Amino acid sequence: QVQLVESGGGLVQAGGSLRLSCAASLRTFNDIGLGWFRQAPGKEREFVGGVRWSADDTYYADSVRGRFTISRDSAKNTVYLQMISLKPEDTAVYYCAATYRLGSRRAYDYDYWGQGTQVTVSS
C-alpha cells in the first residue's frame, strides 16, 4: 500500500523560508518519481517540482526554479521541498505525489497523493 504523508507547512512572511517533508511508504522505490504540486483557492493544481528517485534527478517549474530545491533521503524514504524567498503567490496547499511516469509534470500521471499541507505567505 502506498502512503505519502506531508508535513512542514505553516505561516511565513514574504522572503522567508520553509521546508516541507514527504514521508513515503512504497513497496519499491525503483522506477518511481515523486513530485510536489500545489493548489491555491480557485486555481488548478500546479506542478512545482519532482525527483526521479533512483537517479536523484530533479526538475522544476519555471515559477520556482532557483527558489525551491528538492532533495531526498533514501535512508528515511523522505523527500523534501526546501523553499526560500517565498512570495505571497506561493500560498497554496502543497501535495506530494508519486508516479511511475518518470519526469512527468502532469497531475493526472501521478497515481498516489498525500493529504496536503498548507503554506501561507503573508505580505
PDB file of N, CA and C in Angstrom, residues 1-55:
ATOM      1  N   GLN A   1       0.846  -1.192   0.000  1.00  0.00           N
ATOM      2  CA  GLN A   1       0.000   0.000   0.000  1.00  0.00           C
ATOM      3  C   GLN A   1       0.883   1.245   0.000  1.00  0.00           C
ATOM      4  N   VAL A   2       0.523   2.199  -0.832  1.00  0.00           N
ATOM      5  CA  VAL A   2       1.297   3.417  -0.953  1.00  0.00           C
ATOM      6  C   VAL A   2       0.740   4.462   0.002  1.00  0.00           C
ATOM      7  N   GLN A   3       1.640   5.072   0.731  1.00  0.00           N
ATOM      8  CA  GLN A   3       1.232   6.136   1.640  1.00  0.00           C
ATOM      9  C   GLN A   3       2.232   7.276   1.551  1.00  0.00           C
ATOM     10  N   LEU A   4       1.717   8.472   1.420  1.00  0.00           N
ATOM     11  CA  LEU A   4       2.542   9.675   1.367  1.00  0.00           C
ATOM     12  C   LEU A   4       2.015  10.633   2.425  1.00  0.00           C
ATOM     13  N   VAL A   5       2.899  11.095   3.280  1.00  0.00           N
ATOM     14  CA  VAL A   5       2.481  11.973   4.370  1.00  0.00           C
ATOM     15  C   VAL A   5       3.346  13.217   4.364  1.00  0.00           C
ATOM     16  N   GLU A   6       2.703  14.351   4.096  1.00  0.00           N
ATOM     17  CA  GLU A   6       3.423  15.623   4.079  1.00  0.00           C
ATOM     18  C   GLU A   6       3.411  16.266   5.464  1.00  0.00           C
ATOM     19  N   SER A   7       4.408  17.085   5.699  1.00  0.00           N
ATOM     20  CA  SER A   7       4.469  17.881   6.922  1.00  0.00           C
ATOM     21  C   SER A   7       5.338  19.098   6.659  1.00  0.00           C
ATOM     22  N   GLY A   8       5.264  20.068   7.579  1.00  0.00           N
ATOM     23  CA  GLY A   8       6.158  21.207   7.493  1.00  0.00           C
ATOM     24  C   GLY A   8       5.538  22.494   7.015  1.00  0.00           C
ATOM     25  N   GLY A   9       4.263  22.465   6.662  1.00  0.00           N
ATOM     26  CA  GLY A   9       3.623  23.691   6.220  1.00  0.00           C
ATOM     27  C   GLY A   9       3.429  24.662   7.373  1.00  0.00           C
ATOM     28  N   GLY A  10       3.010  25.876   7.025  1.00  0.00           N
ATOM     29  CA  GLY A  10       2.779  26.871   8.058  1.00  0.00           C
ATOM     30  C   GLY A  10       2.652  28.257   7.481  1.00  0.00           C
ATOM     31  N   LEU A  11       2.709  29.222   8.370  1.00  0.00           N
ATOM     32  CA  LEU A  11       2.605  30.637   8.001  1.00  0.00           C
ATOM     33  C   LEU A  11       3.990  31.261   8.059  1.00  0.00           C
ATOM     34  N   VAL A  12       4.354  31.977   7.011  1.00  0.00           N
ATOM     35  CA  VAL A  12       5.661  32.618   6.957  1.00  0.00           C
ATOM     36  C   VAL A  12       5.519  33.961   6.261  1.00  0.00           C
ATOM     37  N   GLN A  13       6.379  34.887   6.608  1.00  0.00           N
ATOM     38  CA  GLN A  13       6.348  36.192   5.948  1.00  0.00           C
ATOM     39  C   GLN A  13       7.040  36.118   4.592  1.00  0.00           C
ATOM     40  N   ALA A  14       6.674  37.013   3.722  1.00  0.00           N
ATOM     41  CA  ALA A  14       7.322  37.090   2.413  1.00  0.00           C
ATOM     42  C   ALA A  14       8.830  37.243   2.600  1.00  0.00           C
ATOM     43  N   GLY A  15       9.576  36.507   1.779  1.00  0.00           N
ATOM     44  CA  GLY A  15      11.022  36.497   1.896  1.00  0.00           C
ATOM     45  C   GLY A  15      11.553  35.407   2.801  1.00  0.00           C
ATOM     46  N   GLY A  16      10.664  34.780   3.530  1.00  0.00           N
ATOM     47  CA  GLY A  16      11.058  33.724   4.452  1.00  0.00           C
ATOM     48  C   GLY A  16      11.218  32.387   3.759  1.00  0.00           C
ATOM     49  N   SER A  17      11.424  31.352   4.567  1.00  0.00           N
ATOM     50  CA  SER A  17      11.650  30.025   4.029  1.00  0.00           C
ATOM     51  C   SER A  17      10.893  28.981   4.840  1.00  0.00           C
ATOM     52  N   LEU A  18      10.649  27.860   4.205  1.00  0.00           N
ATOM     53  CA  LEU A  18      10.024  26.709   4.835  1.00  0.00           C
ATOM     54  C   LEU A  18      10.591  25.460   4.187  1.00  0.00           C
ATOM     55  N   ARG A  19      10.563  24.367   4.926  1.00  0.00           N
ATOM     56  CA  ARG A  19      10.926  23.080   4.350  1.00  0.00           C
ATOM     57  C   ARG A  19       9.785  22.106   4.573  1.00  0.00           C
ATOM     58  N   LEU A  20       9.291  21.574   3.485  1.00  0.00           N
ATOM     59  CA  LEU A  20       8.253  20.552   3.549  1.00  0.00           C
ATOM     60  C   LEU A  20       8.897  19.179   3.454  1.00  0.00           C
ATOM     61  N   SER A  21       8.266  18.238   4.109  1.00  0.00           N
ATOM     62  CA  SER A  21       8.720  16.856   4.065  1.00  0.00           C
ATOM     63  C   SER A  21       7.600  15.965   3.555  1.00  0.00           C
ATOM     64  N   CYS A  22       7.990  14.899   2.883  1.00  0.00           N
ATOM     65  CA  CYS A  22       7.028  13.900   2.430  1.00  0.00           C
ATOM     66  C   CYS A  22       7.624  12.531   2.737  1.00  0.00           C
ATOM     67  N   ALA A  23       7.044  11.881   3.715  1.00  0.00           N
ATOM     68  CA  ALA A  23       7.469  10.534   4.077  1.00  0.00           C
ATOM     69  C   ALA A  23       6.704   9.541   3.211  1.00  0.00           C
ATOM     70  N   ALA A  24       7.454   8.717   2.500  1.00  0.00           N
ATOM     71  CA  ALA A  24       6.840   7.810   1.530  1.00  0.00           C
ATOM     72  C   ALA A  24       6.941   6.366   1.988  1.00  0.00           C
ATOM     73  N   SER A  25       5.838   5.692   1.875  1.00  0.00           N
ATOM     74  CA  SER A  25       5.794   4.257   2.146  1.00  0.00           C
ATOM     75  C   SER A  25       5.408   3.573   0.852  1.00  0.00           C
ATOM     76  N   LEU A  26       6.402   2.953   0.223  1.00  0.00           N
ATOM     77  CA  LEU A  26       6.189   2.334  -1.077  1.00  0.00           C
ATOM     78  C   LEU A  26       6.768   0.931  -1.057  1.00  0.00           C
ATOM     79  N   ARG A  27       6.196   0.075  -1.880  1.00  0.00           N
ATOM     80  CA  ARG A  27       6.704  -1.294  -1.950  1.00  0.00           C
ATOM     81  C   ARG A  27       8.118  -1.299  -2.517  1.00  0.00           C
ATOM     82  N   THR A  28       8.328  -0.455  -3.503  1.00  0.00           N
ATOM     83  CA  THR A  28       9.649  -0.331  -4.109  1.00  0.00           C
ATOM     84  C   THR A  28       9.845   1.094  -4.580  1.00  0.00           C
ATOM     85  N   PHE A  29      11.074   1.542  -4.481  1.00  0.00           N
ATOM     86  CA  PHE A  29      11.404   2.879  -4.968  1.00  0.00           C
ATOM     87  C   PHE A  29      12.042   2.824  -6.351  1.00  0.00           C
ATOM     88  N   ASN A  30      12.158   1.624  -6.906  1.00  0.00           N
ATOM     89  CA  ASN A  30      12.675   1.505  -8.259  1.00  0.00           C
ATOM     90  C   ASN A  30      11.675   2.102  -9.231  1.00  0.00           C
ATOM     91  N   ASP A  31      12.182   2.901 -10.156  1.00  0.00           N
ATOM     92  CA  ASP A  31      11.364   3.453 -11.231  1.00  0.00           C
ATOM     93  C   ASP A  31      10.243   4.355 -10.732  1.00  0.00           C
ATOM     94  N   ILE A  32      10.430   4.959  -9.569  1.00  0.00           N
ATOM     95  CA  ILE A  32       9.401   5.845  -9.034  1.00  0.00           C
ATOM     96  C   ILE A  32       9.864   7.278  -9.130  1.00  0.00           C
ATOM     97  N   GLY A  33       8.911   8.149  -9.380  1.00  0.00           N
ATOM     98  CA  GLY A  33       9.161   9.573  -9.319  1.00  0.00           C
ATOM     99  C   GLY A  33       8.259  10.190  -8.261  1.00  0.00           C
ATOM    100  N   LEU A  34       8.795  11.112  -7.512  1.00  0.00           N
ATOM    101  CA  LEU A  34       7.995  11.825  -6.517  1.00  0.00           C
ATOM    102  C   LEU A  34       7.933  13.287  -6.926  1.00  0.00           C
ATOM    103  N   GLY A  35       6.760  13.826  -6.858  1.00  0.00           N
ATOM    104  CA  GLY A  35       6.565  15.204  -7.278  1.00  0.00           C
ATOM    105  C   GLY A  35       5.888  16.036  -6.216  1.00  0.00           C
ATOM    106  N   TRP A  36       6.084  17.314  -6.318  1.00  0.00           N
ATOM    107  CA  TRP A  36       5.380  18.278  -5.481  1.00  0.00           C
ATOM    108  C   TRP A  36       4.471  19.110  -6.383  1.00  0.00           C
ATOM    109  N   PHE A  37       3.240  19.242  -5.932  1.00  0.00           N
ATOM    110  CA  PHE A  37       2.270  20.081  -6.607  1.00  0.00           C
ATOM    111  C   PHE A  37       1.700  21.060  -5.587  1.00  0.00           C
ATOM    112  N   ARG A  38       1.047  22.076  -6.075  1.00  0.00           N
ATOM    113  CA  ARG A  38       0.362  22.994  -5.172  1.00  0.00           C
ATOM    114  C   ARG A  38      -0.938  23.451  -5.808  1.00  0.00           C
ATOM    115  N   GLN A  39      -1.856  23.811  -4.937  1.00  0.00           N
ATOM    116  CA  GLN A  39      -3.152  24.278  -5.410  1.00  0.00           C
ATOM    117  C   GLN A  39      -3.625  25.424  -4.537  1.00  0.00           C
ATOM    118  N   ALA A  40      -3.798  26.565  -5.163  1.00  0.00           N
ATOM    119  CA  ALA A  40      -4.328  27.746  -4.483  1.00  0.00           C
ATOM    120  C   ALA A  40      -5.842  27.785  -4.668  1.00  0.00           C
ATOM    121  N   PRO A  41      -6.549  28.456  -3.795  1.00  0.00           N
ATOM    122  CA  PRO A  41      -8.005  28.528  -3.916  1.00  0.00           C
ATOM    123  C   PRO A  41      -8.434  29.068  -5.272  1.00  0.00           C
ATOM    124  N   GLY A  42      -9.336  28.349  -5.918  1.00  0.00           N
ATOM    125  CA  GLY A  42      -9.861  28.783  -7.198  1.00  0.00           C
ATOM    126  C   GLY A  42      -8.948  28.529  -8.378  1.00  0.00           C
ATOM    127  N   LYS A  43      -7.832  27.859  -8.133  1.00  0.00           N
ATOM    128  CA  LYS A  43      -6.883  27.596  -9.218  1.00  0.00           C
ATOM    129  C   LYS A  43      -6.681  26.098  -9.404  1.00  0.00           C
ATOM    130  N   GLU A  44      -6.168  25.740 -10.564  1.00  0.00           N
ATOM    131  CA  GLU A  44      -5.868  24.344 -10.833  1.00  0.00           C
ATOM    132  C   GLU A  44      -4.603  23.920 -10.090  1.00  0.00           C
ATOM    133  N   ARG A  45      -4.506  22.620  -9.892  1.00  0.00           N
ATOM    134  CA  ARG A  45      -3.307  22.087  -9.265  1.00  0.00           C
ATOM    135  C   ARG A  45      -2.117  22.307 -10.201  1.00  0.00           C
ATOM    136  N   GLU A  46      -1.026  22.781  -9.616  1.00  0.00           N
ATOM    137  CA  GLU A  46       0.136  23.208 -10.394  1.00  0.00           C
ATOM    138  C   GLU A  46       1.362  22.394 -10.021  1.00  0.00           C
ATOM    139  N   PHE A  47       2.096  21.956 -11.020  1.00  0.00           N
ATOM    140  CA  PHE A  47       3.351  21.238 -10.779  1.00  0.00           C
ATOM    141  C   PHE A  47       4.388  22.209 -10.212  1.00  0.00           C
ATOM    142  N   VAL A  48       5.107  21.764  -9.199  1.00  0.00           N
ATOM    143  CA  VAL A  48       6.163  22.568  -8.579  1.00  0.00           C
ATOM    144  C   VAL A  48       7.535  21.992  -8.922  1.00  0.00           C
ATOM    145  N   GLY A  49       7.697  20.730  -8.701  1.00  0.00           N
ATOM    146  CA  GLY A  49       8.973  20.094  -8.980  1.00  0.00           C
ATOM    147  C   GLY A  49       8.886  18.612  -8.706  1.00  0.00           C
ATOM    148  N   GLY A  50       9.902  17.876  -9.163  1.00  0.00           N
ATOM    149  CA  GLY A  50       9.896  16.448  -8.966  1.00  0.00           C
ATOM    150  C   GLY A  50      11.302  15.876  -8.919  1.00  0.00           C
ATOM    151  N   VAL A  51      11.352  14.624  -8.522  1.00  0.00           N
ATOM    152  CA  VAL A  51      12.628  13.920  -8.457  1.00  0.00           C
ATOM    153  C   VAL A  51      12.434  12.491  -8.935  1.00  0.00           C
ATOM    154  N   ARG A  52      13.334  12.067  -9.811  1.00  0.00           N
ATOM    155  CA  ARG A  52      13.387  10.651 -10.201  1.00  0.00           C
ATOM    156  C   ARG A  52      14.208   9.958  -9.114  1.00  0.00           C
ATOM    157  N   TRP A  53      13.551   9.117  -8.344  1.00  0.00           N
ATOM    158  CA  TRP A  53      14.160   8.641  -7.106  1.00  0.00           C
ATOM    159  C   TRP A  53      15.499   7.946  -7.326  1.00  0.00           C
ATOM    160  N   SER A  54      15.536   6.992  -8.221  1.00  0.00           N
ATOM    161  CA  SER A  54      16.757   6.196  -8.388  1.00  0.00           C
ATOM    162  C   SER A  54      17.922   7.033  -8.879  1.00  0.00           C
ATOM    163  N   ALA A  55      17.647   7.936  -9.791  1.00  0.00           N
ATOM    164  CA  ALA A  55      18.700   8.769 -10.366  1.00  0.00           C
ATOM    165  C   ALA A  55      18.988  10.007  -9.536  1.00  0.00           C
TER     166      ALA A  55
END
